[in-house]
XYZ file of C-alpha atoms in Angstrom:
668
model
C -39.891 -96.819 -40.208
C -41.802 -99.982 -41.595
C -39.076 -100.118 -44.399
C -36.106 -99.775 -42.085
C -36.206 -103.566 -41.165
C -36.642 -104.665 -44.818
C -33.401 -102.378 -45.857
C -31.489 -103.793 -43.472
C -32.452 -107.453 -44.450
C -31.696 -106.447 -47.815
C -28.231 -105.360 -47.060
C -27.881 -108.440 -44.968
C -28.674 -110.664 -47.933
C -26.785 -108.665 -50.328
C -23.868 -109.387 -48.319
C -24.449 -112.937 -48.138
C -24.953 -113.253 -51.960
C -21.868 -113.752 -54.440
C -22.408 -110.168 -55.841
C -22.525 -108.777 -52.369
C -19.065 -109.938 -51.799
C -17.584 -108.452 -54.567
C -15.236 -105.315 -54.385
C -17.037 -102.126 -55.705
C -15.223 -98.765 -56.060
C -16.812 -95.892 -57.735
C -13.863 -94.682 -58.905
C -12.181 -97.816 -60.267
C -11.936 -96.284 -63.890
C -10.075 -93.203 -62.514
C -7.589 -95.480 -60.918
C -7.281 -97.409 -63.962
C -7.399 -101.045 -62.118
C -8.584 -104.159 -64.016
C -12.483 -104.825 -64.180
C -11.882 -108.046 -63.954
C -9.957 -107.969 -60.837
C -12.744 -105.961 -59.503
C -15.193 -108.988 -60.444
C -13.033 -111.396 -58.667
C -12.940 -109.435 -55.482
C -15.461 -109.932 -52.823
C -18.434 -107.495 -53.816
C -18.671 -104.362 -51.476
C -21.120 -101.630 -50.722
C -20.283 -98.246 -51.191
C -19.455 -96.154 -47.626
C -22.477 -93.886 -48.378
C -24.860 -96.974 -48.545
C -25.581 -97.075 -44.738
C -26.242 -93.752 -44.694
C -28.306 -93.428 -47.681
C -30.564 -96.287 -46.317
C -31.060 -94.617 -43.190
C -31.722 -90.974 -44.421
C -32.536 -90.783 -47.906
C -34.956 -93.823 -48.651
C -37.331 -93.382 -45.785
C -37.969 -89.854 -46.789
C -38.480 -90.645 -50.490
C -41.281 -93.430 -49.579
C -43.068 -91.121 -47.088
C -43.057 -87.897 -49.543
C -44.297 -90.103 -52.735
C -47.651 -91.954 -52.883
C -47.205 -95.744 -53.743
C -48.088 -95.753 -57.338
C -45.888 -92.798 -58.110
C -43.037 -94.349 -56.074
C -43.117 -97.557 -58.148
C -43.312 -95.625 -61.349
C -40.790 -93.160 -60.482
C -38.225 -96.031 -59.453
C -38.899 -97.570 -62.291
C -38.458 -94.531 -64.630
C -35.658 -93.502 -62.649
C -34.027 -97.069 -62.635
C -34.369 -97.087 -66.626
C -33.110 -93.349 -66.958
C -29.946 -93.787 -64.715
C -29.389 -97.332 -65.718
C -26.053 -97.343 -68.140
C -26.419 -98.919 -71.255
C -23.309 -100.847 -70.520
C -24.929 -102.340 -67.569
C -27.576 -105.614 -68.446
C -30.463 -105.910 -67.074
C -30.802 -108.652 -64.457
C -32.578 -111.594 -65.767
C -34.206 -112.312 -62.464
C -37.173 -110.070 -61.339
C -39.157 -110.709 -58.111
C -42.353 -109.812 -58.039
C -42.104 -109.002 -54.317
C -40.299 -105.697 -54.962
C -42.343 -103.990 -57.376
C -45.318 -103.586 -55.684
C -43.995 -103.273 -52.172
C -44.682 -99.512 -51.915
C -47.847 -99.037 -54.302
C -49.679 -102.249 -53.247
C -50.306 -101.300 -49.595
C -52.069 -98.053 -49.166
C -51.699 -97.925 -45.516
C -48.625 -98.467 -43.223
C -50.447 -101.449 -41.312
C -50.415 -103.692 -44.245
C -46.971 -103.292 -45.229
C -45.516 -103.855 -41.903
C -47.419 -106.934 -41.575
C -45.999 -108.223 -45.119
C -42.621 -106.782 -43.956
C -42.548 -108.816 -40.801
C -43.584 -112.164 -42.864
C -41.399 -111.636 -45.924
C -38.418 -113.563 -46.171
C -34.918 -111.791 -47.047
C -34.584 -111.632 -50.698
C -31.626 -110.684 -52.977
C -31.780 -106.627 -53.921
C -32.476 -106.463 -57.895
C -30.042 -104.684 -59.911
C -32.690 -101.711 -60.812
C -32.850 -100.999 -57.077
C -29.114 -100.777 -56.876
C -28.891 -98.778 -59.614
C -31.784 -96.314 -58.101
C -29.798 -96.560 -54.879
C -26.340 -95.997 -56.806
C -27.914 -93.017 -58.693
C -29.091 -91.498 -55.641
C -25.664 -91.676 -54.031
C -24.151 -90.028 -57.027
C -26.741 -87.281 -57.213
C -26.298 -86.680 -53.445
C -22.647 -86.505 -53.938
C -23.245 -84.139 -56.863
C -25.219 -81.857 -54.857
C -22.793 -82.017 -52.244
C -19.874 -81.368 -54.466
C -21.915 -78.438 -55.963
C -22.602 -76.927 -52.489
C -19.013 -77.185 -51.662
C -17.804 -75.552 -54.526
C -20.420 -72.733 -54.249
C -19.218 -72.375 -50.453
C -15.810 -72.261 -51.531
C -16.235 -69.756 -54.087
C -18.221 -67.883 -51.124
C -15.491 -68.192 -48.861
C -13.008 -66.925 -51.719
C -15.091 -63.905 -52.365
C -15.185 -63.086 -48.646
C -11.640 -63.428 -48.156
C -10.667 -61.218 -51.157
C -13.377 -58.789 -49.714
C -11.328 -58.950 -46.325
C -8.036 -58.621 -48.028
C -9.127 -55.721 -50.095
C -10.594 -54.144 -46.757
C -7.574 -55.020 -44.793
C -5.224 -53.526 -47.634
C -7.424 -50.448 -47.534
C -7.039 -50.114 -43.991
C -3.125 -50.832 -43.980
C -2.895 -47.820 -46.514
C -4.885 -45.550 -44.380
C -2.864 -46.282 -41.440
C 0.372 -45.932 -43.312
C -0.928 -42.477 -44.277
C -2.093 -41.656 -40.509
C 1.407 -42.847 -39.553
C 2.929 -40.592 -42.120
C 1.054 -37.690 -40.944
C 1.896 -38.349 -37.376
C 5.486 -38.808 -38.182
C 5.707 -35.484 -40.005
C 3.617 -33.991 -37.131
C 6.435 -35.357 -34.517
C 8.997 -33.916 -36.315
C 7.472 -30.598 -36.754
C 6.886 -30.639 -33.043
C 10.469 -31.526 -32.299
C 11.812 -28.990 -34.705
C 9.405 -26.488 -32.723
C 10.489 -27.492 -29.412
C 14.205 -27.333 -30.459
C 13.751 -23.851 -31.427
C 11.868 -22.769 -28.360
C 14.931 -24.648 -26.286
C 17.252 -22.528 -28.460
C 15.262 -19.301 -27.684
C 15.114 -20.148 -24.252
C 18.813 -20.926 -23.710
C 19.557 -17.690 -25.288
C 17.340 -15.632 -22.717
C 18.778 -17.476 -19.961
C 22.289 -16.750 -21.235
C 21.385 -13.236 -21.514
C 19.755 -13.447 -17.834
C 22.948 -14.966 -16.517
C 24.976 -12.576 -17.991
C 22.936 -9.817 -16.450
C 22.982 -11.719 -12.962
C 27.006 -11.927 -13.608
C 27.273 -8.138 -13.774
C 24.938 -7.466 -11.248
C 26.757 -9.905 -8.643
C 30.169 -8.208 -9.854
C 28.838 -4.837 -8.899
C 27.359 -6.401 -5.513
C 30.902 -7.953 -4.755
C 32.411 -4.566 -5.419
C 30.201 -3.106 -3.044
C 30.890 -5.754 -0.584
C 34.507 -5.506 -0.793
C 34.314 -1.812 -0.187
C 31.961 -2.255 2.935
C 34.401 -4.864 4.050
C 37.261 -2.316 3.671
C 35.450 -0.058 5.666
C 34.770 -2.528 8.373
C 37.910 -3.869 8.533
C 39.224 -0.021 9.192
C 36.408 0.312 11.832
C 37.576 -3.069 13.367
C 41.240 -1.889 13.364
C 39.990 1.385 14.871
C 37.936 -0.635 17.324
C 40.550 -2.828 18.207
C 42.968 0.126 18.821
C 39.878 1.497 21.369
C 39.619 -1.900 22.838
C 42.949 -2.379 23.666
C 43.050 1.446 25.259
C 40.116 0.377 27.477
C 41.894 -3.035 28.266
C 44.560 -1.113 29.474
C 42.658 1.246 31.507
C 40.634 -1.957 33.017
C 43.885 -3.555 33.669
C 45.494 -0.633 35.581
C 41.805 -0.419 37.381
C 42.299 -4.082 38.106
C 45.772 -3.387 39.224
C 44.791 -0.806 41.332
C 42.198 -2.900 43.281
C 44.360 -5.728 43.378
C 46.613 -3.358 45.538
C 43.574 -2.457 47.668
C 43.010 -6.174 48.096
C 46.444 -6.914 49.128
C 46.378 -4.091 51.487
C 43.089 -5.302 53.144
C 44.383 -8.956 53.188
C 47.425 -7.767 54.650
C 45.240 -5.847 57.356
C 43.074 -8.956 58.080
C 46.240 -10.980 58.639
C 47.663 -8.389 61.185
C 44.621 -8.819 63.065
C 44.972 -12.856 62.859
C 48.527 -12.207 64.339
C 46.895 -10.113 66.965
C 44.841 -12.749 67.892
C 47.898 -14.603 69.395
C 47.367 -12.690 72.780
C 44.340 -14.823 73.577
C 46.297 -17.983 73.000
C 47.807 -17.990 76.528
C 44.771 -16.445 78.274
C 42.057 -18.839 76.431
C 44.572 -21.657 75.905
C 43.178 -22.515 72.315
C 45.365 -23.455 69.240
C 45.011 -20.635 66.611
C 47.963 -21.787 64.541
C 45.840 -23.004 61.782
C 44.112 -19.690 61.416
C 47.412 -17.773 60.971
C 48.890 -20.752 58.605
C 45.862 -20.373 56.139
C 46.210 -16.489 56.554
C 49.546 -16.832 55.553
C 48.901 -18.957 52.513
C 46.296 -16.282 51.491
C 48.663 -13.630 51.766
C 50.925 -15.455 49.818
C 48.654 -15.922 47.310
C 47.487 -12.572 46.628
C 51.233 -11.470 46.412
C 51.954 -14.286 43.621
C 49.065 -13.054 41.666
C 50.596 -9.340 41.703
C 54.005 -10.779 41.049
C 52.500 -12.664 38.097
C 50.655 -9.571 36.815
C 53.388 -7.226 37.025
C 55.560 -9.741 34.761
C 52.831 -10.310 32.137
C 51.361 -6.825 32.052
C 47.953 -6.142 33.418
C 45.721 -8.375 35.533
C 42.757 -10.170 34.081
C 39.513 -10.694 35.711
C 40.237 -14.120 36.542
C 43.334 -12.890 38.536
C 40.676 -10.257 40.191
C 38.287 -12.857 40.729
C 41.103 -15.343 42.395
C 42.061 -12.303 44.745
C 38.636 -11.168 45.494
C 37.923 -14.832 46.687
C 41.131 -15.044 48.842
C 40.103 -11.767 50.303
C 36.524 -12.834 51.230
C 38.019 -16.434 52.647
C 40.176 -14.080 54.743
C 37.523 -11.965 56.031
C 35.635 -15.566 56.823
C 38.778 -16.818 58.635
C 38.978 -13.697 60.675
C 35.124 -14.184 61.488
C 35.678 -18.060 62.298
C 38.778 -16.947 64.452
C 36.398 -14.435 66.429
C 33.659 -16.864 66.888
C 36.263 -19.413 67.976
C 37.763 -16.960 70.615
C 34.081 -15.990 71.727
C 33.338 -19.568 72.059
C 36.689 -19.805 74.468
C 35.537 -16.804 76.229
C 31.956 -18.359 76.922
C 33.586 -21.647 78.163
C 36.025 -19.897 80.170
C 33.254 -17.753 81.668
C 31.103 -20.968 82.127
C 34.211 -22.687 84.024
C 34.496 -19.573 86.306
C 31.175 -19.456 87.015
C 30.730 -23.204 87.885
C 33.940 -22.862 90.153
C 32.377 -19.938 91.726
C 29.075 -22.129 92.338
C 31.117 -24.859 93.654
C 32.789 -22.461 96.158
C 29.588 -20.946 97.242
C 27.921 -24.281 97.485
C 31.046 -25.512 99.706
C 30.494 -22.474 102.050
C 26.769 -23.097 102.516
C 25.199 -24.721 105.329
C 21.832 -25.841 105.594
C 18.875 -24.534 103.096
C 21.131 -22.612 100.621
C 19.463 -20.043 98.883
C 20.017 -20.338 94.922
C 20.381 -17.019 92.883
C 19.459 -16.766 89.609
C 22.262 -15.091 87.781
C 20.853 -12.761 84.892
C 22.220 -13.630 81.316
C 25.583 -12.433 80.369
C 25.969 -9.529 77.907
C 25.773 -10.305 74.259
C 29.118 -10.453 72.610
C 29.883 -9.354 69.129
C 31.797 -11.046 66.593
C 35.141 -9.426 67.538
C 34.797 -10.979 71.037
C 34.133 -7.759 72.980
C 31.379 -7.594 75.350
C 28.765 -4.788 74.815
C 26.754 -3.733 77.987
C 24.345 -1.720 75.399
C 23.149 -2.488 71.965
C 24.837 -0.438 69.132
C 23.058 1.423 66.857
C 25.844 1.660 63.960
C 27.216 -1.520 62.408
C 30.709 -2.425 62.459
C 33.638 -0.787 60.434
C 34.573 -4.081 58.620
C 30.926 -4.801 57.682
C 30.695 -1.068 56.340
C 34.013 -1.439 54.284
C 32.404 -4.911 52.807
C 29.179 -2.772 52.279
C 31.012 -0.052 50.277
C 33.071 -2.297 48.723
C 30.349 -4.104 47.129
C 28.738 -1.146 46.091
C 31.849 -0.174 44.371
C 31.797 -3.523 42.363
C 28.292 -2.679 41.333
C 29.158 1.312 40.356
C 32.254 -0.045 38.189
C 30.250 -2.749 36.588
C 27.534 -0.240 35.523
C 30.636 2.080 34.420
C 31.573 -0.818 32.359
C 28.591 -1.202 30.412
C 27.296 2.510 30.175
C 28.471 2.951 26.444
C 26.112 0.155 25.545
C 23.431 1.364 27.653
C 23.615 4.998 26.179
C 24.321 4.103 22.517
C 22.003 5.395 19.914
C 22.689 2.875 17.481
C 20.102 0.342 16.569
C 22.111 -2.757 16.339
C 23.475 -1.872 19.507
C 19.969 -1.370 21.120
C 18.947 -4.686 19.338
C 21.880 -6.381 21.160
C 21.194 -4.905 24.591
C 17.703 -5.838 24.373
C 18.488 -9.781 23.435
C 20.953 -10.037 25.990
C 18.590 -8.488 28.595
C 16.086 -11.054 27.735
C 18.343 -14.007 27.591
C 19.385 -12.931 31.113
C 16.069 -12.289 32.998
C 13.708 -14.442 31.114
C 15.290 -17.938 32.551
C 15.212 -16.535 35.892
C 11.527 -15.391 35.793
C 10.792 -19.262 34.694
C 12.180 -20.327 38.268
C 9.114 -21.504 40.417
C 7.829 -23.511 42.912
C 6.944 -26.228 40.122
C 10.143 -26.045 38.318
C 11.260 -29.233 39.194
C 13.458 -31.121 36.436
C 13.599 -27.738 34.462
C 16.079 -26.055 36.835
C 18.977 -27.893 35.325
C 18.179 -26.931 32.217
C 17.436 -23.184 33.261
C 20.859 -23.241 34.959
C 22.559 -24.384 32.024
C 21.106 -21.743 29.985
C 22.248 -19.198 32.390
C 25.872 -20.809 32.764
C 26.189 -20.870 29.015
C 25.188 -17.277 28.575
C 27.689 -16.011 31.097
C 30.481 -18.628 29.871
C 30.211 -17.054 26.436
C 28.501 -19.607 24.263
C 25.316 -18.684 22.139
C 21.875 -19.623 23.814
C 18.734 -19.438 22.204
C 16.360 -16.493 23.236
C 13.324 -15.389 21.360
C 13.953 -17.657 18.176
C 17.575 -15.984 17.922
C 21.000 -17.052 18.782
C 22.748 -14.645 21.480
C 25.877 -14.420 22.916
C 27.784 -12.128 25.018
C 30.469 -12.049 22.718
C 28.127 -9.846 20.549
C 29.484 -6.612 22.300
C 32.427 -6.191 24.190
C 30.420 -4.884 27.129
C 28.048 -7.785 26.884
C 29.339 -9.819 29.763
C 29.223 -6.766 32.574
C 25.574 -5.940 31.250
C 24.508 -9.617 31.581
C 26.103 -9.910 34.892
C 24.248 -6.846 36.346
C 21.224 -7.594 34.878
C 20.996 -11.344 35.811
C 21.837 -10.220 39.884
C 19.311 -7.499 39.507
C 16.704 -10.159 38.553
C 17.633 -12.516 40.812
C 16.964 -9.974 43.811
C 13.890 -8.474 41.936
C 12.430 -12.334 42.307
C 12.922 -12.287 45.860
C 11.432 -9.080 46.300
C 8.280 -10.197 44.411
C 7.830 -13.565 43.573
C 9.323 -14.893 47.376
C 7.482 -12.294 48.995
C 4.225 -13.728 47.461
C 5.188 -17.495 47.411
C 7.574 -18.335 50.485
C 8.200 -21.777 48.762
C 9.710 -20.195 45.765
C 12.878 -19.085 47.806
C 14.595 -22.478 47.511
C 14.295 -23.164 43.719
C 15.689 -19.638 42.852
C 18.156 -19.568 45.922
C 19.728 -23.176 44.378
C 20.151 -21.699 40.744
C 21.603 -18.366 42.439
C 24.132 -20.259 44.670
C 25.065 -22.528 41.792
C 25.658 -19.425 39.429
C 27.211 -17.354 42.594
C 29.716 -20.645 42.820
C 30.760 -20.508 38.991
C 30.867 -16.725 38.605
C 31.862 -15.339 41.718
C 31.409 -11.553 40.267
C 27.541 -12.559 40.027
C 27.430 -13.172 43.489
C 28.869 -9.974 44.488
C 26.493 -8.020 42.328
C 23.178 -9.876 43.932
C 24.863 -9.038 47.555
C 25.260 -5.276 46.319
C 21.651 -5.093 44.804
C 20.319 -6.783 48.059
C 21.948 -4.555 50.181
C 20.769 -1.330 48.284
C 17.076 -2.573 48.372
C 17.154 -4.127 51.554
C 19.975 -2.643 53.532
C 19.016 -4.483 56.775
C 20.442 -7.739 55.022
C 23.993 -6.148 55.683
C 22.924 -5.383 58.431
C 22.505 -1.636 58.490
C 20.356 1.006 59.471
C 21.119 4.082 57.350
C 21.041 7.162 59.749
C 19.525 10.246 58.635
C 22.034 12.876 57.381
C 21.788 16.444 57.804
C 20.431 18.321 54.795
C 18.853 14.953 53.542
C 15.209 15.366 52.031
C 12.881 12.952 53.775
C 11.987 11.054 50.601
C 15.640 10.309 49.934
C 16.197 8.895 53.446
C 12.997 7.010 53.196
C 14.325 5.303 49.755
C 17.727 4.722 51.782
C 15.430 2.511 54.247
C 14.142 0.524 51.536
C 11.036 2.306 51.004
C 9.446 2.772 47.356
C 8.486 6.215 46.853
C 6.411 7.278 43.787
C 4.899 10.812 43.164
C 5.888 11.683 46.696
C 3.764 8.918 48.123
C 5.599 6.152 50.484
C 4.374 2.740 49.944
C 2.320 0.853 52.866
C 4.266 -0.395 55.689
C 2.525 -3.805 55.237
C 3.916 -3.840 51.673
C 7.296 -2.461 52.810
C 7.530 -5.499 55.183
C 6.345 -7.861 52.513
C 9.025 -7.041 50.035
C 11.807 -7.208 52.770
C 10.472 -10.321 53.998
C 10.834 -11.946 50.503
C 14.317 -10.628 50.067
C 15.697 -11.597 53.340
C 14.173 -15.074 52.962
C 16.000 -15.365 49.534
C 19.312 -14.429 51.291
C 18.437 -17.170 54.074
C 17.965 -19.609 51.434
C 21.085 -18.981 49.282
C 23.580 -19.181 52.216
C 22.090 -22.857 52.841
C 21.681 -24.267 49.498
C 24.516 -25.458 46.891
C 24.165 -26.579 43.367
C 23.487 -30.153 43.712
C 25.300 -30.898 40.180
C 28.571 -28.913 41.137
C 31.982 -30.054 42.688
C 31.681 -30.610 46.369
C 35.457 -30.146 46.758
C 35.037 -26.255 47.006
C 33.519 -24.439 49.959
C 30.095 -22.599 49.689
C 30.753 -19.122 48.247
C 28.822 -17.526 50.638
C 27.933 -20.011 53.331
C 26.340 -20.406 56.724
C 29.159 -18.663 58.380
C 27.713 -15.658 56.830
C 24.261 -16.165 58.200
C 25.725 -16.599 61.586
C 27.646 -13.375 61.525
C 24.426 -11.581 60.222
C 22.459 -12.819 63.190
C 25.314 -11.993 65.686
C 25.542 -8.433 64.214
C 21.664 -7.766 64.138
C 21.225 -9.026 67.674
C 24.160 -6.525 68.736
C 22.049 -3.648 67.382
C 19.002 -1.994 68.747
C 16.079 -3.416 67.452
C 13.788 -1.332 64.703
C 10.208 -1.648 65.215
C 8.267 -4.154 62.863
C 11.445 -4.420 60.837
C 13.734 -6.412 63.313
C 11.201 -9.039 64.460
C 10.083 -9.679 61.132
C 13.181 -10.019 59.539
C 14.380 -12.367 62.463
C 11.231 -14.501 62.244
C 11.740 -15.193 58.335
C 15.485 -15.721 58.502
C 15.050 -18.272 61.566
C 12.312 -19.900 59.537
C 14.191 -20.404 56.577
C 17.679 -21.345 57.827
C 17.474 -22.005 61.456
C 17.458 -25.554 61.121
C 20.759 -25.287 58.914
C 22.313 -22.997 61.597
C 21.201 -25.404 64.552
C 22.671 -28.401 62.633
C 25.835 -26.461 61.819
C 26.562 -24.742 65.459
C 24.358 -26.973 67.464
C 24.753 -25.527 71.224
C 26.075 -22.147 70.353
C 22.852 -22.049 68.263
C 20.639 -22.523 71.077
C 22.561 -20.171 73.213
C 21.689 -17.343 70.460
C 17.889 -18.540 70.908
C 18.221 -18.095 74.650
C 19.768 -15.020 74.312
C 16.919 -13.681 71.963
C 14.168 -14.660 74.324
C 15.637 -13.521 77.550
C 17.577 -10.448 76.707
C 16.840 -9.292 73.293
C 12.933 -9.453 73.288
C 12.702 -7.417 76.199
C 14.461 -4.307 74.723
C 11.538 -3.789 72.582
C 8.375 -4.557 73.464
C 6.774 -3.895 70.381
C 8.840 -5.635 68.363
C 8.429 -8.695 70.776
C 4.825 -8.650 70.424
C 4.853 -8.782 66.695
C 7.480 -11.554 66.903
C 5.466 -13.463 69.335
C 2.081 -12.979 67.353
C 0.287 -15.772 65.918
C 1.638 -15.180 62.371
C 5.201 -16.004 63.985
C 3.891 -19.497 65.283
């Protein structure tokens, strides 16, 4: 602005003057300081002077005309000048016409540039001081007005907050009262619920008391029934013990009879020059074992099933021992005959001159297991084999009688137990197949645990033979029946299934000998050729009954086809051939096979000593040799090849029809 430079020049001149060096305070009267002291001090400008010069004066000069500005400034200075302040005697004409003499800003600017700094006149200072005081008054009034408004606003807020607090206090009291009501209501409901529960609990206790009274009555009746049942079981145990004792006497009698046959074999000792003392020693040991069992039984009361099983194994071992002795005698006789033949040939060679004619001798007659030569093949089986056959059938019949009460029971609980036991025994055997693999051990363990009296899972329920006193006999019978049925059906259709089924059956047989006897009994009944035994036709027998004894299935007076019959016989003989050569791989190797290859050799020798039966003999020989021929060859070596040579040169010509079937493309 044009006046800005002059104002600052004026202020600078004031500072340089004597009066400008005076110390001036507006509130000196309030402080009560000495005026003279103020006069002696260096004059000072107000702290608002710079702000007034910068902001107030320029606006006043712009808004007022030049003439009015000068007059108003004079009148204002005259009005605002206090009476106690004397007017300055010195007046400079340069300040009076400053704003009015120059109508436009160009001339004012020119004058302000060339004007020399002059001292501020007293009227001008009074004007400035008046403006300052007016500004302070206005500012103070604005401050009081703002403070008043702020106080009113704060009072209004305090009243609003007070009203809000009172309302919140009322709401708090209402919520507190509501909470008390709810708690009181909840407490009342809890008390009512507790009273209802107490009444219900009391009624429940009464019902439980009545139920327990009923249970106690039932337990008393069950205890009485259990006592009667135990008395009945004790009676049955005594009867079974007497039956076992009679059986032991029969076993001892047969063992002694077989031992006499072993003693009778001493007559061959000097003739054949073989040592048979080992057979006699073992026979005497077996006789002593059976006698010891009977003596211990007479002291303790009745024999147990284990005693009977041990005696049966001893009898079976005695039979095997006699069979081995007969085979040894047969081999010795064959060696002696061969030596005599070689000696005769040498004598003939020594008497022959030029061009001796070699005569080929016919094969020697076949020999039976007893060492006797048979010029003609027999039809009837040996007496020892028939006794063995009938003994196995008696074991099967006794087992059926043992669980007859369970089979014919009308009690629903007994029927349920019978059904569960039958499923637990037959289903694992049905699961054995050619792809069973690692599951065989699981199946074997399940069957073994069932026979051992341990609970097994079947159909989602726990089953054990201890649920019924006749449960073990029932499970053993059904298990043996299922093994033979698998040979009749599964092995007949899939020949390779014979080996997994046989290895499980052999392992069960080794741990539970009675199951093995029942397997043989079922096998002999369904396939009498596995004895071997050709059932004769008895006078007065119906044709259908005779066909059933031969192994045919007769339904509604219709006999099954020959091909189906041969297929079933083939499956059963294959299973039998697999059993005699396989052992359970996880069992103990110290014991001998319960029904080993010596029985296969016995079967082969006996069936070759019998007249061949059309179709049947050729089929059975082929299936038997295909399954266990290799095992027999490894066991008996030269003797096996002699048997094969006998079949080829002597047995085939006996029956051309059988030979043609055996030599058919199917056989090779």
